[in-house]
Amino acid sequence: MSRPYRYSLDLQMFAGERTEKATPKKRGEARGKGQVAKSQEIVGAFILLFTFLLFGVYGTTFQSQLTLLVSNLLQHKLTMAITEQNVKTLFLDLTLQCVWLLLPVVGVAFIIALAGEYFQVGFLFTLEPLKVKFDKINPIQGFKRMFSMTIVVEFVKSMLKMIIVGVVIYMTLWDEKAKLIELARYPVSGSYAYIAGLVFSLGVKIGITLVFLGILDFFYKRYEHEKSLKMSKQDIKDEYKNTEGNPLIKGKIKEKQRRLAIQRMMQEVPKADVIITNPTHYAVALKYDAGKMEAPTVIAKGTDYLALKIREVAKEHGVMTMENKPLARALYSQVEIGHSIPADLFQAVAEVLAYVYKMKGRVTTRAKRQR
């Protein structure tokens, strides 16, 4: 194999490697398909932690309401006549009381789930993941996924999580082994209070541990997501060609550029010394600063509607407007915005500016006299 051929082959292989960060277009397409970096582990961990914290605050109320519910059922409801209406009423009443009892827990879990999703991926609604994809039910593809690196990593993560949580539980119970052995000698109320406190302590510790593991999982998922979105140099070139080659996109880009250019131009009109008009079809704004410019410069120009807007802005800011049909046409056709006027128009422009400066001087003198 010759050296030039090998060199070109190496370049092709290098160009095919996904070494470049994803473009905004690629990220937008992935987000539209629901492909975002998020961890369900961290959401579940926060739900568990805040649920136990809620029980720490809400536990006494929950216990009293549950005790009242059970005692009322055993003392009053079991002696009632068994009829269809009584059974319906009993089950409806129990359902409502259970819903009301569990509403704070369910509400906290729902809020934490929404907040966890929002802080990870922001607001995202897409039905793309719900679409039927036949490759997912392909047994060959399914067999390959069973032994993919992703499954191996998830299995290792699950095992590590189980081991770490197991160690936390073991250490907590080992520290309480003396009290657990003596638990049989405690009264029922004391045993209940101790076990409830121990379960609460275990829940908080496990929740904090899972939150920490969930944060690590989130950063790993973000790393994997960024890795999956990487593009080759050829991919970026192809995307650029496809995007720039789209007439609709080109038209939108040009239209946006034109609007921005007009907006910037209109901001320069108040700085003009004079507006030369046709009077209705053309308008050209001139500015001259002897210390900075070699010759008067066109800072804005336009025809028809744009000419009207230039005159309106000039009127609002007190910029003088002068009618000179041939000069307005000549300046519009010969001079681009930001360029100086040509030599053959010096005389005409100088006469206009001299008149403008003369009028401004009169206005200034009048204002001083009035003061």
Short mmCIF file of C-alpha atoms in Angstrom, two decimals:
data_model
loop_
_atom_site.label_atom_id
_atom_site.label_comp_id
_atom_site.label_asym_id
_atom_site.label_seq_id
_atom_site.Cartn_x
_atom_site.Cartn_y
_atom_site.Cartn_z
CA MET A 1 0.00 0.00 0.00
CA SER A 2 1.45 3.37 -1.05
CA ARG A 3 2.02 6.13 1.48
CA PRO A 4 -0.41 8.70 -0.08
CA TYR A 5 -3.18 6.09 -0.15
CA ARG A 6 -2.57 5.17 3.48
CA TYR A 7 -2.52 8.87 4.42
CA SER A 8 -5.89 9.52 2.75
CA LEU A 9 -7.35 6.40 4.36
CA ASP A 10 -6.16 7.57 7.79
CA LEU A 11 -7.77 10.96 7.19
CA GLN A 12 -11.07 9.31 6.28
CA MET A 13 -10.98 7.16 9.41
CA PHE A 14 -10.15 10.18 11.57
CA ALA A 15 -12.94 12.23 9.97
CA GLY A 16 -15.40 9.45 10.84
CA GLU A 17 -14.50 9.44 14.54
CA ARG A 18 -17.00 11.21 16.79
CA THR A 19 -14.67 13.64 18.51
CA GLU A 20 -16.58 16.93 18.20
CA LYS A 21 -19.19 18.37 20.55
CA ALA A 22 -22.77 18.25 19.34
CA THR A 23 -24.13 21.27 17.51
CA PRO A 24 -27.21 23.13 18.82
CA LYS A 25 -29.23 21.58 15.98
CA LYS A 26 -28.21 18.06 17.00
CA ARG A 27 -29.02 18.81 20.64
CA GLY A 28 -32.42 20.21 19.69
CA GLU A 29 -33.27 17.13 17.62
CA ALA A 30 -32.22 14.82 20.46
CA ARG A 31 -34.28 16.81 22.96
CA GLY A 32 -37.29 16.63 20.66
CA LYS A 33 -36.97 12.84 20.72
CA GLY A 34 -36.82 12.81 24.52
CA GLN A 35 -33.10 11.99 24.56
CA VAL A 36 -31.91 14.05 27.52
CA ALA A 37 -29.51 13.58 30.41
CA LYS A 38 -31.55 12.70 33.48
CA SER A 39 -31.37 10.25 36.34
CA GLN A 40 -34.40 8.53 37.82
CA GLU A 41 -32.23 7.47 40.74
CA ILE A 42 -31.89 10.99 42.10
CA VAL A 43 -35.64 11.66 41.81
CA GLY A 44 -36.50 8.46 43.68
CA ALA A 45 -33.87 9.22 46.32
CA PHE A 46 -35.27 12.70 47.01
CA ILE A 47 -38.81 11.32 47.18
CA LEU A 48 -37.71 8.74 49.74
CA LEU A 49 -35.77 11.28 51.82
CA PHE A 50 -38.51 13.93 51.87
CA THR A 51 -41.18 11.32 52.58
CA PHE A 52 -39.35 10.21 55.73
CA LEU A 53 -38.71 13.83 56.70
CA LEU A 54 -42.43 14.49 56.28
CA PHE A 55 -43.22 11.54 58.54
CA GLY A 56 -40.84 13.04 61.09
CA VAL A 57 -43.00 16.17 61.17
CA TYR A 58 -46.38 14.63 60.30
CA GLY A 59 -45.88 11.32 62.16
CA THR A 60 -47.80 12.17 65.34
CA THR A 61 -50.79 13.50 63.40
CA PHE A 62 -50.68 10.51 61.04
CA GLN A 63 -50.60 8.09 63.99
CA SER A 64 -53.52 9.73 65.77
CA GLN A 65 -55.65 9.86 62.61
CA LEU A 66 -54.84 6.24 61.75
CA THR A 67 -55.63 5.13 65.31
CA LEU A 68 -58.91 7.00 65.21
CA LEU A 69 -59.77 5.45 61.85
CA VAL A 70 -59.07 1.86 63.02
CA SER A 71 -60.78 2.29 66.39
CA ASN A 72 -63.86 3.78 64.78
CA LEU A 73 -63.97 0.86 62.34
CA LEU A 74 -63.63 -1.77 65.07
CA GLN A 75 -65.99 -0.16 67.60
CA HIS A 76 -68.80 1.15 65.44
CA LYS A 77 -68.71 -0.18 61.92
CA LEU A 78 -68.45 -3.91 62.60
CA THR A 79 -71.78 -3.98 64.45
CA MET A 80 -73.83 -2.36 61.69
CA ALA A 81 -76.28 -4.30 59.55
CA ILE A 82 -74.71 -5.73 56.41
CA THR A 83 -76.67 -4.28 53.53
CA GLU A 84 -75.62 -3.17 50.08
CA GLN A 85 -76.09 0.50 50.94
CA ASN A 86 -74.20 0.19 54.27
CA VAL A 87 -71.25 -1.59 52.62
CA LYS A 88 -71.05 1.04 49.85
CA THR A 89 -71.18 3.83 52.39
CA LEU A 90 -68.51 2.15 54.55
CA PHE A 91 -66.07 1.62 51.68
CA LEU A 92 -66.63 5.14 50.34
CA ASP A 93 -66.04 6.60 53.80
CA LEU A 94 -62.88 4.51 54.34
CA THR A 95 -61.57 5.44 50.89
CA LEU A 96 -62.05 9.16 51.50
CA GLN A 97 -60.40 8.98 54.93
CA CYS A 98 -57.42 7.03 53.54
CA VAL A 99 -57.02 9.48 50.66
CA TRP A 100 -57.16 12.42 53.05
CA LEU A 101 -54.66 10.66 55.33
CA LEU A 102 -52.17 9.92 52.54
CA LEU A 103 -52.69 13.16 50.63
CA PRO A 104 -49.69 15.01 52.18
CA VAL A 105 -47.36 12.09 51.41
CA VAL A 106 -48.60 11.74 47.82
CA GLY A 107 -48.49 15.53 47.35
CA VAL A 108 -44.87 15.78 48.52
CA ALA A 109 -43.84 12.86 46.29
CA PHE A 110 -45.61 14.44 43.29
CA ILE A 111 -44.00 17.86 43.85
CA ILE A 112 -40.52 16.35 44.31
CA ALA A 113 -40.94 14.27 41.14
CA LEU A 114 -41.94 17.33 39.07
CA ALA A 115 -39.16 19.46 40.58
CA GLY A 116 -36.58 16.72 39.96
CA GLU A 117 -37.58 16.42 36.31
CA TYR A 118 -37.64 20.19 35.80
CA PHE A 119 -34.24 20.87 37.37
CA GLN A 120 -32.66 18.10 35.29
CA VAL A 121 -34.13 18.74 31.84
CA GLY A 122 -36.37 21.82 32.17
CA PHE A 123 -39.83 21.84 30.62
CA LEU A 124 -40.05 19.02 28.09
CA PHE A 125 -43.15 17.42 26.59
CA THR A 126 -42.76 14.90 23.80
CA LEU A 127 -44.62 11.75 22.72
CA GLU A 128 -41.64 10.39 20.80
CA PRO A 129 -40.65 7.80 23.48
CA LEU A 130 -44.23 6.40 23.38
CA LYS A 131 -44.10 5.60 19.67
CA VAL A 132 -44.04 1.92 18.73
CA LYS A 133 -40.60 0.84 17.54
CA PHE A 134 -40.47 -2.66 16.13
CA ASP A 135 -36.73 -2.99 16.64
CA LYS A 136 -37.41 -3.03 20.40
CA ILE A 137 -39.43 -6.25 20.08
CA ASN A 138 -36.89 -7.84 17.76
CA PRO A 139 -35.53 -10.86 19.71
CA ILE A 140 -32.08 -10.57 18.13
CA GLN A 141 -31.78 -6.90 19.05
CA GLY A 142 -33.16 -7.67 22.51
CA PHE A 143 -30.54 -10.38 23.00
CA LYS A 144 -27.82 -7.93 22.01
CA ARG A 145 -29.13 -5.34 24.45
CA MET A 146 -29.06 -7.91 27.26
CA PHE A 147 -25.30 -8.16 26.93
CA SER A 148 -24.59 -4.55 26.03
CA MET A 149 -22.21 -2.36 28.04
CA THR A 150 -25.13 -0.23 29.22
CA ILE A 151 -26.80 -3.23 30.89
CA VAL A 152 -23.50 -4.25 32.49
CA VAL A 153 -22.97 -0.74 33.88
CA GLU A 154 -26.53 -0.58 35.23
CA PHE A 155 -26.08 -4.00 36.87
CA VAL A 156 -22.83 -2.89 38.52
CA LYS A 157 -24.49 0.32 39.70
CA SER A 158 -27.41 -1.60 41.21
CA MET A 159 -25.07 -4.00 43.01
CA LEU A 160 -22.98 -1.15 44.42
CA LYS A 161 -26.13 0.63 45.56
CA MET A 162 -27.39 -2.49 47.33
CA ILE A 163 -24.04 -3.03 49.00
CA ILE A 164 -23.75 0.58 50.19
CA VAL A 165 -27.34 0.67 51.48
CA GLY A 166 -26.78 -2.70 53.17
CA VAL A 167 -23.67 -1.35 54.91
CA VAL A 168 -25.62 1.70 56.14
CA ILE A 169 -28.41 -0.53 57.52
CA TYR A 170 -25.92 -2.93 59.13
CA MET A 171 -23.95 -0.14 60.83
CA THR A 172 -27.12 1.52 62.12
CA LEU A 173 -28.55 -1.72 63.54
CA TRP A 174 -25.15 -2.75 64.96
CA ASP A 175 -24.99 0.49 66.94
CA GLU A 176 -28.47 -0.26 68.32
CA LYS A 177 -27.90 -3.97 69.03
CA ALA A 178 -27.92 -3.54 72.82
CA LYS A 179 -31.29 -1.77 72.79
CA LEU A 180 -32.72 -4.25 70.29
CA ILE A 181 -31.83 -7.14 72.60
CA GLU A 182 -33.54 -5.44 75.55
CA LEU A 183 -36.58 -4.47 73.45
CA ALA A 184 -38.67 -7.39 74.78
CA ARG A 185 -38.56 -5.87 78.30
CA TYR A 186 -39.98 -2.50 77.17
CA PRO A 187 -43.72 -1.75 77.35
CA VAL A 188 -45.64 -1.80 74.08
CA SER A 189 -45.82 2.00 73.82
CA GLY A 190 -42.08 2.33 74.48
CA SER A 191 -41.25 -0.40 71.94
CA TYR A 192 -43.42 1.27 69.34
CA ALA A 193 -41.79 4.67 69.90
CA TYR A 194 -38.29 3.18 69.74
CA ILE A 195 -38.99 1.18 66.56
CA ALA A 196 -40.61 4.20 64.92
CA GLY A 197 -37.57 6.34 65.75
CA LEU A 198 -35.22 3.65 64.46
CA VAL A 199 -37.15 3.30 61.20
CA PHE A 200 -37.16 7.08 60.78
CA SER A 201 -33.39 7.23 61.36
CA LEU A 202 -32.80 4.40 58.89
CA GLY A 203 -35.03 6.05 56.29
CA VAL A 204 -33.23 9.39 56.53
CA LYS A 205 -29.79 7.78 56.38
CA ILE A 206 -30.76 5.62 53.41
CA GLY A 207 -32.36 8.63 51.72
CA ILE A 208 -29.22 10.77 52.12
CA THR A 209 -27.08 7.90 50.86
CA LEU A 210 -29.29 7.40 47.81
CA VAL A 211 -29.33 11.15 47.11
CA PHE A 212 -25.53 11.15 47.04
CA LEU A 213 -25.50 8.10 44.75
CA GLY A 214 -28.21 9.72 42.61
CA ILE A 215 -26.10 12.86 42.13
CA LEU A 216 -23.20 10.69 40.97
CA ASP A 217 -25.57 8.84 38.66
CA PHE A 218 -26.84 12.14 37.23
CA PHE A 219 -23.32 13.27 36.33
CA TYR A 220 -22.62 9.86 34.81
CA LYS A 221 -25.83 10.07 32.75
CA ARG A 222 -24.82 13.55 31.57
CA TYR A 223 -21.39 12.22 30.57
CA GLU A 224 -22.98 9.34 28.68
CA HIS A 225 -25.46 11.69 27.00
CA GLU A 226 -22.72 14.07 25.85
CA LYS A 227 -20.73 11.10 24.59
CA SER A 228 -23.70 9.76 22.61
CA LEU A 229 -24.29 13.18 21.01
CA LYS A 230 -20.73 13.65 19.81
CA MET A 231 -20.33 14.14 16.08
CA SER A 232 -17.61 13.54 13.56
CA LYS A 233 -16.13 16.38 11.53
CA GLN A 234 -17.95 14.99 8.50
CA ASP A 235 -21.27 15.03 10.36
CA ILE A 236 -20.79 18.71 11.18
CA LYS A 237 -19.92 19.52 7.57
CA ASP A 238 -22.97 17.63 6.29
CA GLU A 239 -25.26 19.35 8.79
CA TYR A 240 -23.90 22.74 7.80
CA LYS A 241 -24.43 22.00 4.12
CA ASN A 242 -27.97 20.77 4.70
CA THR A 243 -28.85 23.74 6.88
CA GLU A 244 -27.30 26.40 4.69
CA GLY A 245 -28.62 24.74 1.55
CA ASN A 246 -32.23 24.94 2.66
CA PRO A 247 -33.83 27.86 0.78
CA LEU A 248 -36.39 28.43 3.54
CA ILE A 249 -33.72 28.69 6.22
CA LYS A 250 -31.57 30.87 3.97
CA GLY A 251 -34.50 33.18 3.40
CA LYS A 252 -35.23 33.42 7.13
CA ILE A 253 -31.58 34.15 7.89
CA LYS A 254 -31.41 36.88 5.24
CA GLU A 255 -34.69 38.39 6.43
CA LYS A 256 -33.44 38.48 10.00
CA GLN A 257 -30.14 40.01 8.90
CA ARG A 258 -31.99 42.64 6.87
CA ARG A 259 -34.20 43.58 9.84
CA LEU A 260 -31.20 43.88 12.14
CA ALA A 261 -29.40 46.04 9.58
CA ILE A 262 -32.43 48.32 9.24
CA GLN A 263 -32.76 48.54 13.02
CA ARG A 264 -29.09 49.53 13.39
CA MET A 265 -29.44 52.03 10.54
CA MET A 266 -32.51 53.67 12.11
CA GLN A 267 -30.57 54.10 15.35
CA GLU A 268 -28.04 56.24 13.43
CA VAL A 269 -30.64 58.62 11.96
CA PRO A 270 -30.83 60.90 15.06
CA LYS A 271 -27.06 61.46 14.72
CA ALA A 272 -27.39 62.84 11.17
CA ASP A 273 -26.79 66.49 10.26
CA VAL A 274 -29.37 66.52 7.48
CA ILE A 275 -31.84 64.27 5.63
CA ILE A 276 -31.93 64.81 1.87
CA THR A 277 -35.22 63.71 0.30
CA ASN A 278 -36.83 63.25 -3.12
CA PRO A 279 -39.23 64.27 -1.32
CA THR A 280 -41.31 61.06 -0.97
CA HIS A 281 -39.50 58.17 -2.67
CA TYR A 282 -35.92 58.66 -1.43
CA ALA A 283 -34.32 59.69 1.86
CA VAL A 284 -30.57 59.85 2.58
CA ALA A 285 -29.10 60.77 5.98
CA LEU A 286 -25.72 62.56 5.96
CA LYS A 287 -23.31 63.17 8.79
CA TYR A 288 -20.04 65.10 8.81
CA ASP A 289 -17.51 65.35 11.64
CA ALA A 290 -14.47 67.34 10.53
CA GLY A 291 -12.32 65.87 13.28
CA LYS A 292 -13.04 62.24 12.36
CA MET A 293 -14.18 62.17 8.71
CA GLU A 294 -12.42 63.19 5.52
CA ALA A 295 -15.77 63.76 3.81
CA PRO A 296 -19.50 63.64 4.63
CA THR A 297 -20.76 60.08 5.14
CA VAL A 298 -24.07 58.39 4.37
CA ILE A 299 -25.28 56.82 7.63
CA ALA A 300 -28.79 55.79 6.47
CA LYS A 301 -30.81 55.61 3.28
CA GLY A 302 -34.03 54.12 2.01
CA THR A 303 -36.87 54.27 -0.48
CA ASP A 304 -40.66 54.46 -0.15
CA TYR A 305 -41.74 53.10 3.27
CA LEU A 306 -38.20 53.08 4.67
CA ALA A 307 -37.70 56.66 3.44
CA LEU A 308 -40.88 57.64 5.27
CA LYS A 309 -39.63 56.03 8.50
CA ILE A 310 -36.29 57.86 8.18
CA ARG A 311 -38.12 61.18 7.83
CA GLU A 312 -40.34 60.37 10.81
CA VAL A 313 -37.38 59.53 13.05
CA ALA A 314 -35.55 62.63 11.88
CA LYS A 315 -38.59 64.78 12.70
CA GLU A 316 -38.88 63.25 16.18
CA HIS A 317 -35.24 64.08 16.95
CA GLY A 318 -35.15 67.52 15.33
CA VAL A 319 -32.92 66.58 12.39
CA MET A 320 -33.34 68.99 9.46
CA THR A 321 -34.85 67.64 6.23
CA MET A 322 -34.11 69.22 2.83
CA GLU A 323 -35.69 68.45 -0.53
CA ASN A 324 -33.19 67.97 -3.38
CA LYS A 325 -34.39 65.42 -5.94
CA PRO A 326 -31.25 64.98 -8.08
CA LEU A 327 -28.90 64.93 -5.08
CA ALA A 328 -31.09 62.42 -3.20
CA ARG A 329 -31.19 60.07 -6.21
CA ALA A 330 -27.45 60.40 -6.81
CA LEU A 331 -26.52 59.74 -3.18
CA TYR A 332 -28.88 56.77 -2.95
CA SER A 333 -27.57 55.10 -6.11
CA GLN A 334 -23.84 55.90 -5.75
CA VAL A 335 -23.04 55.70 -2.02
CA GLU A 336 -23.43 52.72 0.32
CA ILE A 337 -24.24 53.10 4.00
CA GLY A 338 -21.13 53.92 6.01
CA HIS A 339 -19.22 55.19 2.95
CA SER A 340 -18.09 58.74 2.16
CA ILE A 341 -19.62 60.68 -0.72
CA PRO A 342 -17.71 60.73 -4.05
CA ALA A 343 -15.75 63.78 -5.17
CA ASP A 344 -18.24 64.78 -7.88
CA LEU A 345 -20.91 65.35 -5.19
CA PHE A 346 -18.73 67.40 -2.83
CA GLN A 347 -19.97 70.78 -4.10
CA ALA A 348 -23.68 69.94 -3.85
CA VAL A 349 -23.35 68.38 -0.41
CA ALA A 350 -21.18 71.21 0.85
CA GLU A 351 -23.83 73.75 -0.12
CA VAL A 352 -26.50 71.74 1.70
CA LEU A 353 -24.39 71.38 4.86
CA ALA A 354 -23.46 75.06 4.81
CA TYR A 355 -27.14 75.97 4.71
CA VAL A 356 -27.90 73.50 7.51
CA TYR A 357 -25.13 74.86 9.75
CA LYS A 358 -26.32 78.39 9.03
CA MET A 359 -29.89 77.51 10.05
CA LYS A 360 -28.69 75.72 13.18
CA GLY A 361 -26.63 78.78 14.10
CA ARG A 362 -29.68 81.02 13.79
CA VAL A 363 -31.74 78.68 15.96
CA THR A 364 -29.01 78.60 18.61
CA THR A 365 -28.68 82.42 18.59
CA ARG A 366 -32.44 82.80 18.91
CA ALA A 367 -32.54 80.40 21.87
CA LYS A 368 -29.77 82.33 23.63
CA ARG A 369 -31.57 85.65 23.12
CA GLN A 370 -34.80 84.23 24.50
CA ARG A 371 -32.95 83.12 27.63
#
